[in-house]
Amino acid sequence: MKNKYFDLIEQTFEFPNEEFAVVENELMWFGIPLMDIIKQYGTPLRIAYLPKIGQNIQRAKRMFNVAMAKVDYNADYHYCYCTKSSHFSFILEEVLRHNVHIETSSAFDINIIETLHEQGLLAADTFVICNGFKRPQYIENIQNLINCGFTNVLPILDNKFELDLLLKDFDKKLQVGIRIASEEEPKFDFYTSRLGIRYKDIIPYYKTHIAGNDQVELKMLHFFINTGVKDTAYYWNELSKAINLYCELHKVCPTLDSLNIGGGFPIQTHLDMVYDFEYMAEEIVAQIKNICSKNNVPEPDIFTEFGSFTVGESGAMLYSIVNQKKQNDRELWNMIDSSFMTTLPDTWAINQRYVFLAINNWDSEYERVNLGGLTCDSEDFYNAEVHSNAIFLPKMQYDREQYIGFFHTGAYQESLSGFGGIQHCLIPAPKLVIIDKDENGEYFTKLFAKEQSYKSMLKILGY
Ligand SMILES: Cc1ncc(COP(=O)(O)O)c(C=O)c1O
């Protein structure tokens, strides 16, 4: 009878695959025996597998460049990394090894850029695309960056007031972009995004505020849809509206030469996720080319700002099951040794699902469980996957350890949970370990941060 955890996974998914395999009933992730990592560092444990970052960057670059070659596209593709998805130094250092540009969202991002530049890791001609609503410190930092010799700083106007602020007490030439306030998906809470400037206001705004000003040059039109790059009528409709606007704007503004299509390439949230990246890249590029040709407008350089796609699949969270509670005849609660709310806040906030697998005991029979976090918050649980309204684990046995892993958790979770800050119910931030490969392809690990101590939390709390 096929009733083992291994059978369940093998029957549910294409398993093993390039990323996951099982050797002697234990999970390997990119060829790394996770039980070895757990034996060395314990749980709860956050891990970052750096080689995956470069693989994804190169993959996107390749796809867009191939798509451009197929339609004989006469401009370039620029990959930007959206820093807000993970600001850690080791992530930015890895990202920058792959020749990318940067997108920022607030003032302190610019301090990171300066630091990386001082360390010789980021060149002064890197595109720094500055998004976000700009408060005085952000404006000042952007101006400083340009004054220090950065040649491709590109503030994206989020509203009609920012340009005046950027030009105040500033005498250098300024290149800017304008963000389109996109229409939200029909089922959303409101119609138009609060981010950016309304479609119909953009050309009049350009004519009255930028066209006659020699100090400013409009270079980029920025378009981003928070539901991501999806093969839906909504996405293609919004994209084509943005390209048409680009063409209309170009006719009155010849300096405009770049279209930024934002972030939103997806990552795998369950093992069978199907997404045709090549098709999407080809279709985007072909649409831009077609609409520009129809309008007799030269095709723009294309910028993307992928966050999740760059770092999401490099991250994982490992926990152990500390005990099992049976709260009625049917519901089993496997308690983890940390909290979902504090370590994977998107599971609680937006019902985010991740690739979820047992790490050991794959030869055991399985059972349906709910996973409970250690906070006393009833919302601190995880009990469904994308493809199924249930989760399963090897049957609990009290004489052995059970470890579990959530994969592709590398984007947004640390900053949303305030890594190293105050945590719900004071559950400490977990250890963070970096995994990389040496020149022989052998993996090695490095402890980046120990588990948060009570002292660090009490200090923040004023004790
Ligand atoms: C302007 C902008 N660019 C890029 C991104 C990154 O999106 P993702 O992580 O989905 O690639 C975001 C995310 O909110 C964004 O607001």
CSV table of C-alpha atoms and ligand atoms in Angstrom, one decimal:
chain,number,residue,atom,x,y,z
A,1,MET,CA,0.0,0.0,0.0
A,2,LYS,CA,1.3,3.5,-0.9
A,3,ASN,CA,0.7,5.3,2.3
A,4,LYS,CA,4.1,6.9,3.1
A,5,TYR,CA,4.8,10.6,3.2
A,6,PHE,CA,7.1,10.0,0.2
A,7,ASP,CA,4.3,8.4,-1.8
A,8,LEU,CA,2.0,11.3,-1.1
A,9,ILE,CA,4.5,13.9,-2.3
A,10,GLU,CA,5.5,11.8,-5.3
A,11,GLN,CA,1.8,11.2,-6.3
A,12,THR,CA,0.9,14.9,-5.8
A,13,PHE,CA,3.8,16.6,-7.6
A,14,GLU,CA,6.4,16.1,-10.2
A,15,PHE,CA,8.9,14.9,-7.6
A,16,PRO,CA,11.9,14.9,-7.3
A,17,ASN,CA,12.8,17.9,-9.4
A,18,GLU,CA,15.8,20.2,-10.1
A,19,GLU,CA,15.5,21.7,-6.7
A,20,PHE,CA,14.3,19.0,-4.3
A,21,ALA,CA,15.2,15.3,-3.8
A,22,VAL,CA,15.1,12.8,-1.0
A,23,VAL,CA,18.1,10.7,0.0
A,24,GLU,CA,17.6,8.2,2.8
A,25,ASN,CA,14.3,9.7,3.8
A,26,GLU,CA,15.7,13.2,4.2
A,27,LEU,CA,15.2,16.2,2.0
A,28,MET,CA,17.9,17.7,-0.1
A,29,TRP,CA,17.5,21.3,-1.3
A,30,PHE,CA,19.7,22.3,-4.3
A,31,GLY,CA,21.8,19.2,-3.4
A,32,ILE,CA,22.2,20.3,0.2
A,33,PRO,CA,21.3,17.8,2.9
A,34,LEU,CA,19.1,20.0,5.1
A,35,MET,CA,19.4,17.7,8.1
A,36,ASP,CA,23.1,18.5,8.2
A,37,ILE,CA,22.3,22.2,8.3
A,38,ILE,CA,19.8,21.6,11.1
A,39,LYS,CA,22.3,19.4,13.0
A,40,GLN,CA,24.8,22.2,12.8
A,41,TYR,CA,22.6,25.2,13.5
A,42,GLY,CA,19.4,23.9,15.1
A,43,THR,CA,15.9,25.4,14.5
A,44,PRO,CA,14.1,27.7,14.0
A,45,LEU,CA,16.4,28.7,11.2
A,46,ARG,CA,16.2,31.1,8.3
A,47,ILE,CA,18.5,30.2,5.4
A,48,ALA,CA,19.5,32.1,2.3
A,49,TYR,CA,20.9,30.1,-0.6
A,50,LEU,CA,22.7,32.7,-2.6
A,51,PRO,CA,23.4,30.9,-6.0
A,52,LYS,CA,19.6,30.9,-6.7
A,53,ILE,CA,19.7,34.7,-6.9
A,54,GLY,CA,22.2,34.8,-9.8
A,55,GLN,CA,20.4,32.0,-11.6
A,56,ASN,CA,17.1,34.0,-11.6
A,57,ILE,CA,18.7,37.2,-12.6
A,58,GLN,CA,20.5,35.6,-15.5
A,59,ARG,CA,17.4,33.8,-16.5
A,60,ALA,CA,15.3,36.9,-16.8
A,61,LYS,CA,18.1,38.7,-18.6
A,62,ARG,CA,18.3,35.9,-21.1
A,63,MET,CA,14.5,35.7,-21.6
A,64,PHE,CA,14.1,39.4,-22.3
A,65,ASN,CA,17.2,39.5,-24.5
A,66,VAL,CA,15.9,36.5,-26.5
A,67,ALA,CA,12.5,38.0,-26.8
A,68,MET,CA,14.0,41.2,-28.1
A,69,ALA,CA,16.2,39.4,-30.6
A,70,LYS,CA,13.1,37.5,-31.9
A,71,VAL,CA,11.3,40.7,-32.8
A,72,ASP,CA,14.4,42.6,-33.9
A,73,TYR,CA,13.9,45.0,-31.0
A,74,ASN,CA,16.0,48.2,-31.3
A,75,ALA,CA,16.7,49.1,-27.7
A,76,ASP,CA,18.0,47.5,-24.5
A,77,TYR,CA,16.8,45.6,-21.5
A,78,HIS,CA,17.8,46.6,-18.0
A,79,TYR,CA,17.3,44.4,-14.9
A,80,CYS,CA,16.8,46.4,-11.7
A,81,TYR,CA,16.7,44.8,-8.3
A,82,CYS,CA,13.9,46.1,-6.0
A,83,THR,CA,15.7,46.5,-2.7
A,84,LYS,CA,12.6,46.5,-0.5
A,85,SER,CA,12.2,42.7,-1.1
A,86,SER,CA,15.4,42.2,0.9
A,87,HIS,CA,17.9,44.8,2.1
A,88,PHE,CA,20.5,42.5,3.6
A,89,SER,CA,24.1,43.3,2.7
A,90,PHE,CA,24.7,39.7,1.6
A,91,ILE,CA,21.7,39.9,-0.8
A,92,LEU,CA,22.8,43.2,-2.3
A,93,GLU,CA,26.3,42.0,-2.7
A,94,GLU,CA,25.2,38.9,-4.5
A,95,VAL,CA,22.7,40.8,-6.7
A,96,LEU,CA,25.3,43.3,-7.7
A,97,ARG,CA,27.7,40.5,-8.8
A,98,HIS,CA,25.2,40.0,-11.7
A,99,ASN,CA,25.4,43.4,-13.2
A,100,VAL,CA,22.1,44.8,-12.3
A,101,HIS,CA,20.6,48.2,-11.5
A,102,ILE,CA,18.7,49.2,-8.4
A,103,GLU,CA,15.2,50.4,-7.6
A,104,THR,CA,14.8,52.2,-4.2
A,105,SER,CA,11.7,53.1,-2.2
A,106,SER,CA,12.7,55.4,0.6
A,107,ALA,CA,15.4,57.6,2.1
A,108,PHE,CA,17.6,55.0,3.8
A,109,ASP,CA,17.9,53.0,0.6
A,110,ILE,CA,20.1,55.8,-0.7
A,111,ASN,CA,22.4,55.3,2.3
A,112,ILE,CA,22.7,51.7,1.3
A,113,ILE,CA,23.6,52.7,-2.2
A,114,GLU,CA,26.3,55.1,-0.9
A,115,THR,CA,27.7,52.4,1.3
A,116,LEU,CA,27.9,49.9,-1.5
A,117,HIS,CA,29.6,52.5,-3.7
A,118,GLU,CA,32.2,53.2,-1.0
A,119,GLN,CA,32.9,49.5,-0.8
A,120,GLY,CA,33.5,49.5,-4.6
A,121,LEU,CA,30.5,47.2,-5.2
A,122,LEU,CA,28.2,49.6,-7.0
A,123,ALA,CA,29.4,51.8,-9.9
A,124,ALA,CA,28.4,55.5,-10.1
A,125,ASP,CA,26.7,54.9,-13.5
A,126,THR,CA,24.3,52.3,-12.1
A,127,PHE,CA,20.7,53.2,-12.7
A,128,VAL,CA,19.2,54.1,-9.4
A,129,ILE,CA,15.4,54.3,-10.0
A,130,CYS,CA,13.9,56.1,-7.0
A,131,ASN,CA,10.3,55.2,-6.5
A,132,GLY,CA,8.0,55.9,-3.6
A,133,PHE,CA,6.4,59.0,-2.1
A,134,LYS,CA,9.3,61.4,-1.4
A,135,ARG,CA,9.7,63.0,2.0
A,136,PRO,CA,12.4,65.7,2.6
A,137,GLN,CA,15.1,63.2,3.7
A,138,TYR,CA,14.6,61.1,0.6
A,139,ILE,CA,14.7,64.2,-1.6
A,140,GLU,CA,17.9,65.3,0.1
A,141,ASN,CA,19.5,61.9,-0.3
A,142,ILE,CA,18.6,61.7,-4.0
A,143,GLN,CA,20.1,65.2,-4.5
A,144,ASN,CA,23.3,64.2,-2.6
A,145,LEU,CA,23.7,61.1,-4.7
A,146,ILE,CA,23.6,63.2,-7.9
A,147,ASN,CA,25.9,65.8,-6.4
A,148,CYS,CA,28.4,63.0,-5.5
A,149,GLY,CA,28.7,62.0,-9.2
A,150,PHE,CA,26.1,59.3,-9.7
A,151,THR,CA,25.1,59.7,-13.4
A,152,ASN,CA,22.0,57.7,-13.7
A,153,VAL,CA,19.8,58.6,-10.7
A,154,LEU,CA,16.2,58.6,-11.8
A,155,PRO,CA,13.6,59.8,-9.4
A,156,ILE,CA,10.2,58.6,-10.5
A,157,LEU,CA,7.6,61.3,-9.8
A,158,ASP,CA,4.9,59.7,-7.7
A,159,ASN,CA,2.8,62.9,-7.6
A,160,LYS,CA,2.7,66.4,-9.0
A,161,PHE,CA,4.5,68.1,-6.0
A,162,GLU,CA,7.7,66.1,-6.1
A,163,LEU,CA,9.5,67.9,-9.0
A,164,ASP,CA,9.5,71.2,-7.2
A,165,LEU,CA,10.9,69.6,-4.1
A,166,LEU,CA,13.6,67.9,-6.1
A,167,LEU,CA,14.6,71.1,-7.8
A,168,LYS,CA,14.7,73.3,-4.7
A,169,ASP,CA,18.2,74.3,-3.8
A,170,PHE,CA,19.5,72.1,-6.6
A,171,ASP,CA,21.3,73.3,-9.7
A,172,LYS,CA,22.4,70.2,-11.6
A,173,LYS,CA,20.5,68.7,-14.5
A,174,LEU,CA,17.8,66.2,-13.4
A,175,GLN,CA,16.4,63.3,-15.3
A,176,VAL,CA,13.1,62.0,-14.1
A,177,GLY,CA,10.4,59.4,-14.7
A,178,ILE,CA,6.7,59.5,-14.1
A,179,ARG,CA,4.8,56.7,-12.6
A,180,ILE,CA,1.3,56.0,-14.0
A,181,ALA,CA,-1.4,55.5,-11.4
A,182,SER,CA,-2.7,52.2,-12.8
A,183,GLU,CA,-6.2,51.0,-12.7
A,184,GLU,CA,-6.6,48.3,-10.1
A,185,GLU,CA,-8.1,44.9,-10.8
A,186,PRO,CA,-11.9,45.0,-11.0
A,187,LYS,CA,-12.4,43.1,-7.7
A,188,PHE,CA,-10.0,45.4,-5.7
A,189,ASP,CA,-11.2,47.8,-3.0
A,190,PHE,CA,-10.7,50.9,-5.1
A,191,TYR,CA,-10.4,51.8,-8.7
A,192,THR,CA,-7.1,53.6,-9.2
A,193,SER,CA,-3.8,53.1,-7.5
A,194,ARG,CA,-2.8,55.8,-5.0
A,195,LEU,CA,0.8,55.4,-6.4
A,196,GLY,CA,1.6,57.6,-9.3
A,197,ILE,CA,-0.1,60.2,-11.4
A,198,ARG,CA,-3.4,59.7,-13.2
A,199,TYR,CA,-3.2,58.6,-16.9
A,200,LYS,CA,-5.1,61.7,-18.2
A,201,ASP,CA,-2.9,64.1,-16.2
A,202,ILE,CA,0.5,62.9,-17.3
A,203,ILE,CA,0.8,64.7,-20.7
A,204,PRO,CA,-0.7,68.0,-19.5
A,205,TYR,CA,1.6,67.8,-16.5
A,206,TYR,CA,4.6,67.2,-18.7
A,207,LYS,CA,3.7,70.2,-20.9
A,208,THR,CA,3.2,72.6,-18.1
A,209,HIS,CA,6.0,71.5,-15.7
A,210,ILE,CA,8.7,69.8,-17.6
A,211,ALA,CA,8.7,70.7,-21.3
A,212,GLY,CA,9.8,74.3,-20.8
A,213,ASN,CA,12.3,73.6,-18.0
A,214,ASP,CA,15.9,73.2,-19.3
A,215,GLN,CA,17.0,71.7,-16.0
A,216,VAL,CA,14.7,68.7,-16.2
A,217,GLU,CA,14.5,65.9,-18.7
A,218,LEU,CA,11.7,63.3,-18.8
A,219,LYS,CA,13.3,59.9,-19.5
A,220,MET,CA,11.1,57.2,-18.2
A,221,LEU,CA,7.5,56.2,-18.0
A,222,HIS,CA,6.8,53.8,-15.1
A,223,PHE,CA,4.0,51.3,-14.9
A,224,PHE,CA,3.5,48.7,-12.2
A,225,ILE,CA,0.5,46.5,-11.4
A,226,ASN,CA,0.5,45.2,-7.9
A,227,THR,CA,-1.2,41.9,-9.0
A,228,GLY,CA,2.0,41.1,-10.9
A,229,VAL,CA,2.8,40.0,-14.5
A,230,LYS,CA,0.0,37.6,-15.3
A,231,ASP,CA,-1.5,36.3,-18.5
A,232,THR,CA,-4.9,37.9,-17.9
A,233,ALA,CA,-7.0,40.3,-20.0
A,234,TYR,CA,-6.6,42.8,-17.2
A,235,TYR,CA,-2.8,42.7,-17.4
A,236,TRP,CA,-2.6,43.0,-21.2
A,237,ASN,CA,-5.1,45.7,-21.2
A,238,GLU,CA,-3.2,47.8,-18.7
A,239,LEU,CA,0.1,47.2,-20.4
A,240,SER,CA,-1.2,48.2,-23.7
A,241,LYS,CA,-2.7,51.4,-22.2
A,242,ALA,CA,0.7,52.2,-20.7
A,243,ILE,CA,2.5,51.6,-24.1
A,244,ASN,CA,0.0,53.8,-25.9
A,245,LEU,CA,0.5,56.5,-23.3
A,246,TYR,CA,4.3,56.1,-23.8
A,247,CYS,CA,3.8,56.7,-27.5
A,248,GLU,CA,1.6,59.7,-27.1
A,249,LEU,CA,4.1,61.2,-24.6
A,250,HIS,CA,7.1,60.4,-26.8
A,251,LYS,CA,5.5,62.5,-29.6
A,252,VAL,CA,5.7,65.6,-27.4
A,253,CYS,CA,8.7,64.6,-25.4
A,254,PRO,CA,11.6,63.2,-27.5
A,255,THR,CA,13.8,62.7,-24.5
A,256,LEU,CA,11.5,59.9,-23.3
A,257,ASP,CA,13.3,56.7,-24.1
A,258,SER,CA,12.5,54.2,-21.4
A,259,LEU,CA,9.5,52.2,-20.3
A,260,ASN,CA,9.7,50.6,-16.8
A,261,ILE,CA,7.2,47.7,-16.3
A,262,GLY,CA,8.0,47.3,-12.6
A,263,GLY,CA,8.2,44.0,-10.8
A,264,GLY,CA,5.7,41.2,-10.5
A,265,PHE,CA,7.4,38.1,-12.1
A,266,PRO,CA,6.0,35.3,-9.9
A,267,ILE,CA,7.8,32.7,-7.9
A,268,GLN,CA,6.9,29.1,-7.2
A,269,THR,CA,4.5,28.9,-4.3
A,270,HIS,CA,3.8,25.2,-4.7
A,271,LEU,CA,5.7,22.5,-6.5
A,272,ASP,CA,3.4,22.2,-9.5
A,273,MET,CA,3.1,25.9,-10.3
A,274,VAL,CA,3.1,26.4,-14.1
A,275,TYR,CA,4.0,29.8,-15.5
A,276,ASP,CA,5.4,30.3,-18.9
A,277,PHE,CA,8.1,33.0,-18.3
A,278,GLU,CA,9.4,32.9,-21.8
A,279,TYR,CA,6.0,33.4,-23.3
A,280,MET,CA,5.3,36.3,-21.0
A,281,ALA,CA,8.6,38.0,-21.7
A,282,GLU,CA,8.1,37.5,-25.5
A,283,GLU,CA,4.5,38.8,-25.4
A,284,ILE,CA,5.5,41.9,-23.4
A,285,VAL,CA,8.3,42.7,-25.7
A,286,ALA,CA,6.3,42.0,-28.9
A,287,GLN,CA,3.4,44.2,-27.6
A,288,ILE,CA,5.7,47.1,-26.9
A,289,LYS,CA,7.3,46.7,-30.3
A,290,ASN,CA,4.0,46.5,-32.2
A,291,ILE,CA,2.3,49.4,-30.5
A,292,CYS,CA,5.4,51.6,-31.0
A,293,SER,CA,5.7,50.6,-34.7
A,294,LYS,CA,2.0,51.5,-35.2
A,295,ASN,CA,2.7,54.9,-33.7
A,296,ASN,CA,5.9,55.4,-35.5
A,297,VAL,CA,7.7,55.8,-32.2
A,298,PRO,CA,11.1,54.2,-31.6
A,299,GLU,CA,10.9,51.4,-29.1
A,300,PRO,CA,12.0,52.2,-25.6
A,301,ASP,CA,14.6,50.6,-23.4
A,302,ILE,CA,12.7,48.2,-21.1
A,303,PHE,CA,13.4,48.3,-17.4
A,304,THR,CA,12.1,45.7,-14.9
A,305,GLU,CA,12.3,45.8,-11.1
A,306,PHE,CA,11.8,42.2,-9.9
A,307,GLY,CA,11.9,41.8,-6.2
A,308,SER,CA,10.3,38.4,-5.3
A,309,PHE,CA,11.6,36.9,-8.5
A,310,THR,CA,15.2,37.9,-7.6
A,311,VAL,CA,15.3,36.7,-4.0
A,312,GLY,CA,12.1,34.8,-3.2
A,313,GLU,CA,13.4,31.4,-4.2
A,314,SER,CA,16.7,31.8,-2.4
A,315,GLY,CA,15.1,31.7,1.1
A,316,ALA,CA,13.7,29.0,3.4
A,317,MET,CA,12.5,28.8,7.0
A,318,LEU,CA,13.1,25.6,8.9
A,319,TYR,CA,11.3,24.6,12.1
A,320,SER,CA,10.9,21.6,14.3
A,321,ILE,CA,7.7,20.2,15.6
A,322,VAL,CA,7.9,20.5,19.4
A,323,ASN,CA,4.7,18.7,20.2
A,324,GLN,CA,1.3,17.6,19.0
A,325,LYS,CA,-2.0,18.7,20.5
A,326,LYS,CA,-5.3,17.0,19.8
A,327,GLN,CA,-8.1,19.5,20.3
A,328,ASN,CA,-11.1,17.4,19.1
A,329,ASP,CA,-11.6,14.0,17.4
A,330,ARG,CA,-10.3,15.2,14.1
A,331,GLU,CA,-8.0,18.2,14.5
A,332,LEU,CA,-4.3,17.7,15.2
A,333,TRP,CA,-2.1,20.6,16.0
A,334,ASN,CA,1.6,20.3,15.4
A,335,MET,CA,3.3,23.1,17.3
A,336,ILE,CA,6.3,24.6,15.7
A,337,ASP,CA,9.3,26.1,17.6
A,338,SER,CA,8.6,29.7,16.5
A,339,SER,CA,5.8,31.8,15.1
A,340,PHE,CA,4.4,32.1,11.6
A,341,MET,CA,3.2,35.6,12.4
A,342,THR,CA,6.7,36.8,13.2
A,343,THR,CA,8.9,34.8,10.8
A,344,LEU,CA,6.6,34.5,7.8
A,345,PRO,CA,4.2,37.4,8.3
A,346,ASP,CA,2.7,37.2,4.8
A,347,THR,CA,1.1,33.8,5.8
A,348,TRP,CA,-0.9,35.8,8.3
A,349,ALA,CA,-1.4,39.1,6.5
A,350,ILE,CA,-2.2,38.1,3.0
A,351,ASN,CA,-2.7,34.3,3.3
A,352,GLN,CA,0.5,33.7,1.4
A,353,ARG,CA,1.3,30.0,0.7
A,354,TYR,CA,4.8,28.6,0.3
A,355,VAL,CA,6.3,25.4,-0.9
A,356,PHE,CA,6.1,23.3,2.2
A,357,LEU,CA,7.8,19.9,2.9
A,358,ALA,CA,8.9,17.6,5.7
A,359,ILE,CA,12.6,17.5,6.1
A,360,ASN,CA,12.9,14.0,7.6
A,361,ASN,CA,10.9,10.8,8.2
A,362,TRP,CA,9.8,10.5,4.6
A,363,ASP,CA,9.3,6.8,4.9
A,364,SER,CA,6.6,7.2,7.6
A,365,GLU,CA,2.9,7.2,7.1
A,366,TYR,CA,1.4,10.6,6.9
A,367,GLU,CA,-1.4,12.4,8.7
A,368,ARG,CA,-3.4,15.6,8.1
A,369,VAL,CA,-2.3,18.3,10.6
A,370,ASN,CA,-2.6,22.0,11.4
A,371,LEU,CA,0.5,23.9,12.2
A,372,GLY,CA,0.4,26.2,15.2
A,373,GLY,CA,2.9,29.0,16.1
A,374,LEU,CA,4.1,29.8,19.6
A,375,THR,CA,2.4,33.1,20.0
A,376,CYS,CA,-0.9,33.0,21.9
A,377,ASP,CA,-2.6,34.6,18.9
A,378,SER,CA,-5.2,32.4,17.4
A,379,GLU,CA,-4.2,33.7,13.9
A,380,ASP,CA,-0.7,32.2,14.2
A,381,PHE,CA,-1.3,29.0,12.2
A,382,TYR,CA,-0.8,27.5,8.8
A,383,ASN,CA,-3.0,24.7,7.5
A,384,ALA,CA,-3.5,24.9,3.7
A,385,GLU,CA,-1.5,25.0,0.5
A,386,VAL,CA,-2.2,26.6,-2.8
A,387,HIS,CA,-3.3,23.3,-4.4
A,388,SER,CA,-5.0,21.8,-1.3
A,389,ASN,CA,-7.0,22.9,1.7
A,390,ALA,CA,-5.0,20.7,4.0
A,391,ILE,CA,-1.4,20.0,4.9
A,392,PHE,CA,0.1,16.6,5.7
A,393,LEU,CA,3.2,15.5,7.6
A,394,PRO,CA,4.8,12.2,8.6
A,395,LYS,CA,2.9,10.8,11.6
A,396,MET,CA,4.0,12.3,14.9
A,397,GLN,CA,6.0,9.9,17.0
A,398,TYR,CA,7.2,11.1,20.4
A,399,ASP,CA,10.5,9.3,20.3
A,400,ARG,CA,11.9,11.2,17.3
A,401,GLU,CA,12.3,14.7,15.9
A,402,GLN,CA,10.2,16.0,13.1
A,403,TYR,CA,11.6,19.0,11.0
A,404,ILE,CA,9.7,20.9,8.4
A,405,GLY,CA,10.7,23.5,5.8
A,406,PHE,CA,8.9,26.4,4.1
A,407,PHE,CA,10.7,27.3,0.8
A,408,HIS,CA,10.9,30.4,-1.4
A,409,THR,CA,10.4,32.7,1.6
A,410,GLY,CA,13.3,35.0,0.7
A,411,ALA,CA,11.3,38.2,-0.2
A,412,TYR,CA,9.8,40.7,2.1
A,413,GLN,CA,9.4,38.5,5.2
A,414,GLU,CA,12.3,39.9,7.2
A,415,SER,CA,11.5,43.5,6.7
A,416,LEU,CA,7.8,43.0,7.3
A,417,SER,CA,8.5,41.2,10.5
A,418,GLY,CA,11.1,43.8,11.6
A,419,PHE,CA,14.0,41.3,11.8
A,420,GLY,CA,15.8,41.8,15.1
A,421,GLY,CA,13.1,44.1,16.5
A,422,ILE,CA,10.2,43.6,18.9
A,423,GLN,CA,8.3,40.5,17.9
A,424,HIS,CA,4.7,39.4,18.7
A,425,CYS,CA,4.7,37.8,22.2
A,426,LEU,CA,8.5,38.4,22.2
A,427,ILE,CA,9.2,35.3,20.2
A,428,PRO,CA,12.8,35.9,19.1
A,429,ALA,CA,13.9,36.4,15.5
A,430,PRO,CA,15.5,33.1,14.4
A,431,LYS,CA,19.1,32.5,13.4
A,432,LEU,CA,20.0,33.4,9.9
A,433,VAL,CA,22.5,31.3,7.9
A,434,ILE,CA,23.9,32.0,4.5
A,435,ILE,CA,24.6,29.1,2.1
A,436,ASP,CA,26.9,29.6,-0.9
A,437,LYS,CA,29.0,27.5,-3.2
A,438,ASP,CA,32.7,27.7,-3.6
A,439,GLU,CA,34.6,27.5,-6.9
A,440,ASN,CA,34.5,23.7,-6.9
A,441,GLY,CA,30.7,23.7,-6.5
A,442,GLU,CA,30.9,22.6,-2.9
A,443,TYR,CA,28.5,24.3,-0.6
A,444,PHE,CA,29.5,26.1,2.6
A,445,THR,CA,27.6,27.9,5.3
A,446,LYS,CA,28.0,31.1,7.3
A,447,LEU,CA,26.1,32.3,10.4
A,448,PHE,CA,24.9,35.8,9.6
A,449,ALA,CA,22.9,36.4,12.8
A,450,LYS,CA,22.4,34.5,16.0
A,451,GLU,CA,19.0,33.9,17.4
A,452,GLN,CA,17.8,37.2,18.9
A,453,SER,CA,18.6,37.5,22.6
A,454,TYR,CA,16.3,38.7,25.4
A,455,LYS,CA,18.8,41.4,26.1
A,456,SER,CA,18.4,42.9,22.6
A,457,MET,CA,14.6,43.0,22.9
A,458,LEU,CA,14.6,44.4,26.4
A,459,LYS,CA,16.9,47.1,25.3
A,460,ILE,CA,14.6,48.2,22.5
A,461,LEU,CA,11.8,48.1,25.1
A,462,GLY,CA,13.7,50.5,27.4
A,463,TYR,CA,14.6,48.1,30.1
B,1,LIG,C1,7.3,50.0,-7.9
B,1,LIG,C2,7.6,48.6,-7.6
B,1,LIG,N1,8.5,47.9,-8.3
B,1,LIG,C3,8.8,46.6,-8.0
B,1,LIG,C4,8.2,46.0,-7.0
B,1,LIG,C5,8.5,44.5,-6.8
B,1,LIG,O1,7.5,43.7,-7.0
B,1,LIG,P1,7.8,42.1,-7.0
B,1,LIG,O2,8.4,41.7,-5.7
B,1,LIG,O3,6.4,41.5,-7.1
B,1,LIG,O4,8.6,41.8,-8.2
B,1,LIG,C6,7.2,46.6,-6.2
B,1,LIG,C7,6.5,45.9,-5.2
B,1,LIG,O5,5.6,46.3,-4.5
B,1,LIG,C8,6.9,48.0,-6.5
B,1,LIG,O6,6.0,48.6,-5.8
